[in-house]
Tab-separated table of C-alpha atoms in Angstrom:
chain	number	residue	atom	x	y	z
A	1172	UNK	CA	0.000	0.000	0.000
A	1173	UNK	CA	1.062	3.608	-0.830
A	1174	UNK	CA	2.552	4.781	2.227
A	1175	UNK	CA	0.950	8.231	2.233
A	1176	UNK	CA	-2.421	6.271	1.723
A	1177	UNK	CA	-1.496	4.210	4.642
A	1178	UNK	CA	-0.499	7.797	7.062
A	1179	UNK	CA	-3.798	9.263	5.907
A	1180	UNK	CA	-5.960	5.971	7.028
A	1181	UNK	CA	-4.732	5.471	10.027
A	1182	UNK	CA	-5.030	9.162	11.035
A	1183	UNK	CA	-9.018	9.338	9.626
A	1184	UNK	CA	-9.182	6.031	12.187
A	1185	UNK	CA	-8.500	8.377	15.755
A	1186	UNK	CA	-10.366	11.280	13.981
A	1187	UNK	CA	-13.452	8.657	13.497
A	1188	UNK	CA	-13.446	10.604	9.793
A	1189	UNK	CA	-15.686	9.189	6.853
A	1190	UNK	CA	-14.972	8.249	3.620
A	1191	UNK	CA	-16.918	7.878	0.065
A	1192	UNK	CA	-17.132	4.852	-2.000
A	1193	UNK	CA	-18.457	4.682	-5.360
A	1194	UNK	CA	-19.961	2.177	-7.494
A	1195	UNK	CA	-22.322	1.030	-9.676
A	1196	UNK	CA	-24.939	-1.131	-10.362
A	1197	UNK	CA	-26.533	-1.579	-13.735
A	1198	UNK	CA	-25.469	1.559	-14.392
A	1199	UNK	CA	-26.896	3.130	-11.545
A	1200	UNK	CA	-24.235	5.224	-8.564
A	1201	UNK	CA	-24.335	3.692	-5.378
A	1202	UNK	CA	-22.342	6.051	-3.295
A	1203	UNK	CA	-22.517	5.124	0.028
A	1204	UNK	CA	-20.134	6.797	2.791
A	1205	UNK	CA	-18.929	4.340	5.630
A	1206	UNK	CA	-15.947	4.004	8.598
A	1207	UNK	CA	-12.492	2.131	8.659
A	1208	UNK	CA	-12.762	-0.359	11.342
A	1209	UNK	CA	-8.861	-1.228	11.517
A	1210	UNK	CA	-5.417	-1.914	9.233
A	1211	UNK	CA	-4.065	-5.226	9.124
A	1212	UNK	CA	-1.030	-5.492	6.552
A	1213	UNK	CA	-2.223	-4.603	3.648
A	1214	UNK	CA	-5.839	-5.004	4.410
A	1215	UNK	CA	-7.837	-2.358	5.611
A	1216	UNK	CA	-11.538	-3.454	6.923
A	1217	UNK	CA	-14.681	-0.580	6.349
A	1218	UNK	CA	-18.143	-0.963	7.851
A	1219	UNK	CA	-20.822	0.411	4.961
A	1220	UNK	CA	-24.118	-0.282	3.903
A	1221	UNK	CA	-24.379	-3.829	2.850
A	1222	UNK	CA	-25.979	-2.661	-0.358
A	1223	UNK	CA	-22.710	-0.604	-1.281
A	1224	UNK	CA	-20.465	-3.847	-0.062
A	1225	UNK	CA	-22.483	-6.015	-2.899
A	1226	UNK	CA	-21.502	-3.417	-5.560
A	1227	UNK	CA	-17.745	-3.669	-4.981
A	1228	UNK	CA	-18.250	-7.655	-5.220
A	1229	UNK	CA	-20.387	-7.325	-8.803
A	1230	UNK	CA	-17.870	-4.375	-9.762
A	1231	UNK	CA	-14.535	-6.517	-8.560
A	1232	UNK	CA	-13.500	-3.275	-6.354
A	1233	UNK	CA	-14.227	0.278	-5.786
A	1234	UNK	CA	-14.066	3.378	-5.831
A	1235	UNK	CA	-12.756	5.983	-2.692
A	1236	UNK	CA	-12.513	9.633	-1.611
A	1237	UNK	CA	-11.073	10.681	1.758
A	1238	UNK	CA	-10.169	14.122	2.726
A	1239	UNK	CA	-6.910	13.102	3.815
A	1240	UNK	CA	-5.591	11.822	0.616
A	1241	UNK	CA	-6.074	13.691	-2.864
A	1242	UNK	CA	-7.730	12.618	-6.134
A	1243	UNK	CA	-9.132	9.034	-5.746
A	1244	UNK	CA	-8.094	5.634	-4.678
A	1245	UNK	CA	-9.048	2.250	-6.107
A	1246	UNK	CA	-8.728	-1.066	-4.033
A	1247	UNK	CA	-9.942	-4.863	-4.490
A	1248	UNK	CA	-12.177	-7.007	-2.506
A	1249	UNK	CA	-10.694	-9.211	-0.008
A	1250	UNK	CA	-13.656	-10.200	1.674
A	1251	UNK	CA	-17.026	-9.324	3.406
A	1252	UNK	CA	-19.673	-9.854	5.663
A	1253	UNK	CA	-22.996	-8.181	4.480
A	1254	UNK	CA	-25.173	-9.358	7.451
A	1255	UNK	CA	-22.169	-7.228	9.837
A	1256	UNK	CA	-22.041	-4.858	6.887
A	1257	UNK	CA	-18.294	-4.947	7.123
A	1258	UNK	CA	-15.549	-5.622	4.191
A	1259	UNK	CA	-12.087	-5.975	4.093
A	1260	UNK	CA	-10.250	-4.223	1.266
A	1261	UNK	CA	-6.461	-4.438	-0.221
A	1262	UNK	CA	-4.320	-2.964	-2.953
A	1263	UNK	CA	-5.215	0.200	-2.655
A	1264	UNK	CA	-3.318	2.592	-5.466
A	1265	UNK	CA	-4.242	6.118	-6.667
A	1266	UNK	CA	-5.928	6.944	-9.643
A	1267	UNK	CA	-6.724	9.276	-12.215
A	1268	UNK	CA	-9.834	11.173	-11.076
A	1269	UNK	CA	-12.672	8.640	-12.306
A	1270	UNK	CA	-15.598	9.644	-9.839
A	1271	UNK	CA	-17.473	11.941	-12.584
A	1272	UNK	CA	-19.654	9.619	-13.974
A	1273	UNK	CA	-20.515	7.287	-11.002
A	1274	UNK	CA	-22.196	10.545	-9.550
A	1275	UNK	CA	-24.187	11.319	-12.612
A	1276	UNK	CA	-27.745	9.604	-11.892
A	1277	UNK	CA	-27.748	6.931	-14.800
A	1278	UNK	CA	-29.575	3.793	-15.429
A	1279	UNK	CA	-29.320	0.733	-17.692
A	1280	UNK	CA	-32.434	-0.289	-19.111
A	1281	UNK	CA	-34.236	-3.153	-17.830
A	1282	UNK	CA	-34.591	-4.125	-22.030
A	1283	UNK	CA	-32.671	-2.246	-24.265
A	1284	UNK	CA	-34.818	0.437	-26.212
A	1285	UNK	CA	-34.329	0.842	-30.122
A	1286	UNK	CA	-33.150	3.618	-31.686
A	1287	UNK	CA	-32.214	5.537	-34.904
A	1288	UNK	CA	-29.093	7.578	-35.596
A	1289	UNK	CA	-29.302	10.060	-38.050
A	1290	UNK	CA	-25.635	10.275	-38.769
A	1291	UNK	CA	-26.110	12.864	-41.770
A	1292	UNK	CA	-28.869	13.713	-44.162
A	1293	UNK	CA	-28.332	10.333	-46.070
A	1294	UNK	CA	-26.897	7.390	-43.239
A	1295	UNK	CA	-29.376	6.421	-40.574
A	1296	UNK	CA	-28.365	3.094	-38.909
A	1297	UNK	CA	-30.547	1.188	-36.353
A	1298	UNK	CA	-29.299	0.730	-32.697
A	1299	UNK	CA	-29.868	-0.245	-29.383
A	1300	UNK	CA	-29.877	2.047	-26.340
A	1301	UNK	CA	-28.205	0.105	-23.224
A	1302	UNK	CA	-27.706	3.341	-20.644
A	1303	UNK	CA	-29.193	6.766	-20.462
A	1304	UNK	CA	-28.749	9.448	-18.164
A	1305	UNK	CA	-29.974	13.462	-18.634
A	1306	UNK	CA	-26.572	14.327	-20.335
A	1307	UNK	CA	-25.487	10.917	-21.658
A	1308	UNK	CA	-26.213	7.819	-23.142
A	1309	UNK	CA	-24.506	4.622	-24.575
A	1310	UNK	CA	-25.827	2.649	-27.496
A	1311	UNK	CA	-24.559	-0.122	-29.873
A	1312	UNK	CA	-24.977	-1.025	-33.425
A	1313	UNK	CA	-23.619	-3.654	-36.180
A	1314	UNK	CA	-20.092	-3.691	-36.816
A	1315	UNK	CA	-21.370	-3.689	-40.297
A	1316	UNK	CA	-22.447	-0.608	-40.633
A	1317	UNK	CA	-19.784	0.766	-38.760
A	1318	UNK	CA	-17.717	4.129	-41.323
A	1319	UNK	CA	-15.035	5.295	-39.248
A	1320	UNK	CA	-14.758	8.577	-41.285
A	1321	UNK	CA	-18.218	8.687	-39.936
A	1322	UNK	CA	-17.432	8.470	-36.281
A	1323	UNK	CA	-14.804	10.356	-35.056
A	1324	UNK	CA	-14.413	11.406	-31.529
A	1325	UNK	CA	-16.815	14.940	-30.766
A	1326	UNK	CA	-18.492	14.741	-33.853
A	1327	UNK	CA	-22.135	15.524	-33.756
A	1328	UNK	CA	-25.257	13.595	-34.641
A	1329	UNK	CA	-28.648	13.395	-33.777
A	1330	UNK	CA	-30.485	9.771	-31.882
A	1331	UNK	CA	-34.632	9.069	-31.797
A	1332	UNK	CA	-35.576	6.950	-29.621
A	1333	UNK	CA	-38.612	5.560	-27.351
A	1334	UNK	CA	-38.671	4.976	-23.633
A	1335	UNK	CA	-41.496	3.559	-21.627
A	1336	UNK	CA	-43.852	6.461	-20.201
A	1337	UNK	CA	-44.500	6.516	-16.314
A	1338	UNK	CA	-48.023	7.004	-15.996
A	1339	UNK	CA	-48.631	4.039	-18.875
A	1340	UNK	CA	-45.383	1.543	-19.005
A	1341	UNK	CA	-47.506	-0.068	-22.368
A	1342	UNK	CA	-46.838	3.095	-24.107
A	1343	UNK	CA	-43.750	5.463	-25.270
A	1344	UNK	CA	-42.727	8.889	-25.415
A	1345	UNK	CA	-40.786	9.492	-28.274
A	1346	UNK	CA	-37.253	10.961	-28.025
A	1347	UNK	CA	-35.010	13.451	-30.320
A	1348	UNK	CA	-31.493	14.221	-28.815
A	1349	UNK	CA	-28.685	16.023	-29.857
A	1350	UNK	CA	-25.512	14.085	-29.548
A	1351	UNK	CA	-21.823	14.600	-29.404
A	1352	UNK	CA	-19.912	11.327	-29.423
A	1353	UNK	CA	-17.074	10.288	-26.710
A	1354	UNK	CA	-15.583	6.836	-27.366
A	1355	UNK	CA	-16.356	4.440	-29.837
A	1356	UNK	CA	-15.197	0.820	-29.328
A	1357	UNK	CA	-15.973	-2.354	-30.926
A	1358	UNK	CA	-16.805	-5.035	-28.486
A	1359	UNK	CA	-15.106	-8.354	-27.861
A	1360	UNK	CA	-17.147	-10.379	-30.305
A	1361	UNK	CA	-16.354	-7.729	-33.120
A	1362	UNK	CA	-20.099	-8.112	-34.128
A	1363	UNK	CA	-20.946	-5.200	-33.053
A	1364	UNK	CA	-19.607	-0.864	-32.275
A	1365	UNK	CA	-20.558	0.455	-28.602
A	1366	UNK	CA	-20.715	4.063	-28.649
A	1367	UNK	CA	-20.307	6.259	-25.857
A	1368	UNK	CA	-22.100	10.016	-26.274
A	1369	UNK	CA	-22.780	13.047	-24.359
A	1370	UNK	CA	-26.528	14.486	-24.861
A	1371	UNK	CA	-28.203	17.702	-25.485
A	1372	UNK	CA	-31.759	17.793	-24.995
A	1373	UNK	CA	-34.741	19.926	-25.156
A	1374	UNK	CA	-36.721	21.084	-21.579
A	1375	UNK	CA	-39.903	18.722	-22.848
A	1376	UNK	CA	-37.366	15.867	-23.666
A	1377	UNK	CA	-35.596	16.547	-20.824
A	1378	UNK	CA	-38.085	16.135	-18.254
A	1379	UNK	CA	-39.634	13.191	-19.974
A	1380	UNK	CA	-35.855	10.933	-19.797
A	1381	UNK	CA	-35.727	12.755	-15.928
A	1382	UNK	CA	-39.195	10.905	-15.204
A	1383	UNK	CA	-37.889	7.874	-16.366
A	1384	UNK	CA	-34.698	7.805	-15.062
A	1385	UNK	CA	-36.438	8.138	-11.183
A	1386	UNK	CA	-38.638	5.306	-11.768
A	1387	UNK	CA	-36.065	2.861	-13.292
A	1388	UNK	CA	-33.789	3.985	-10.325
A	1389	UNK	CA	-36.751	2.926	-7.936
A	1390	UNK	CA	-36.980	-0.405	-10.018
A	1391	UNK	CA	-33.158	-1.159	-9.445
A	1392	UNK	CA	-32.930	-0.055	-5.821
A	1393	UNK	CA	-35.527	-3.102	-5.064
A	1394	UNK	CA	-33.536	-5.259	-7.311
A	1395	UNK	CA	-30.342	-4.565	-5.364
A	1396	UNK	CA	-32.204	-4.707	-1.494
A	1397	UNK	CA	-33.209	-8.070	-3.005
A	1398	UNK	CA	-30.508	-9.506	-4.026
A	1399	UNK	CA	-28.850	-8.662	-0.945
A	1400	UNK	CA	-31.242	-9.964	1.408
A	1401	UNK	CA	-30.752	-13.317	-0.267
A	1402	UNK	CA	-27.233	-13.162	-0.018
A	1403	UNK	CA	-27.558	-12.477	3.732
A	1404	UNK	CA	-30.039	-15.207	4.274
């Protein structure tokens, strides 16, 4: 462990100070602040909520702020307890300020919603939205359709799409969005492009994705309590 890492720990241990983890789960921040019990070696053990301790297992790790140590830290799961709500933690290192976008309130969709991208006034290609947010979505297409002189890095495009309306799930609200693309990766099977883009939406827009986004949040907060609760039983 990083020795000023180790300093700042064991110092936020007599000041009984806090720190801030951060993950995810399907897309969603789970950001839960807990206490560092004690420092064996190169294991440090927190007590957090349980529902933040079965993040770092799903996401192999996690994220950390403490006052007493700049920028971010990343450590490993060494083990847990979720019915003591405690979890021991190891290889802690610093790293490159990452904590933007596990703050941003974003959700993956419990099916992933279709979509068109207008990528000029003649190419429109079909794809498939797997996480939205208010300023940000990610969506993936056929490798085959894939131009790269088409797709560079801050170019922008426009995306129509549906997503399920609150007050009747059976029917959508339909979707126009400025886009300005971020990454663009072809995934492992090389069937198909995943495409990474910040949004720019309209106040009526807006507030319809913000509607959804709270009640798919709601959805995956029971799913998580859930899945928990059987792991503790």
């Amino acid at each position: 462990m990083n020795n000023s890492i180790y300093v700042a720990m064991q110092n936020m241990i007599k000041a009984d100070e806090p720190v801030k983890f951060y993950n995810t789960f399907r897309g969603m921040p789970v950001n839960y602040s807990g206490n560092i019990q004690r420092i064996t070696g190169a294991r440090v053990s927190f007590r957090v909520s349980k529902l933040q301790i079965n993040c770092m297992v799903l996401n192999h790790g996690t994220f950390i702020k403490m006052n007493r140590v700049a920028g971010v830290v990343r450590a490993k799961v060494a083990d847990y307890d979720l019915e003591k709500e405690t979890v021991d933690l190891w290889g802690f290192e610093n790293v490159i300020n990452t904590i933007g976008y596990r703050t941003e309130v974003r959700v993956e969709a419990n099916k992933p919603m279709g979509g068109i991208l207008a990528v000029n006034s003649d190419v429109r290609i079909p794809t498939s939205i797997n996480e939205l947010s208010i300023r940000g979505l990610s969506f993936t297409f056929s490798s085959e359709l894939f131009d790269p002189e088409n797709f560079v890095i801050g170019r922008r495009m426009s995306m129509l799409f549906n997503i399920p309306t609150i007050t009747s799930p059976s029917k959508n609200a339909i979707i126009f969005y400025d886009i300005e693309l971020r990454n663009v990766i072809v995934d492992k099977s090389g069937r198909n492009i995943r495409v990474g883009a910040r949004t720019y939406p309209d106040k009526n827009h807006e507030n319809a994705v913000a509607g959804y986004l709270a009640h798919r949040q709601k959805e995956l907060l029971v799913e998580l309590r859930a899945l928990c609760e059987s792991k503790v039983v």
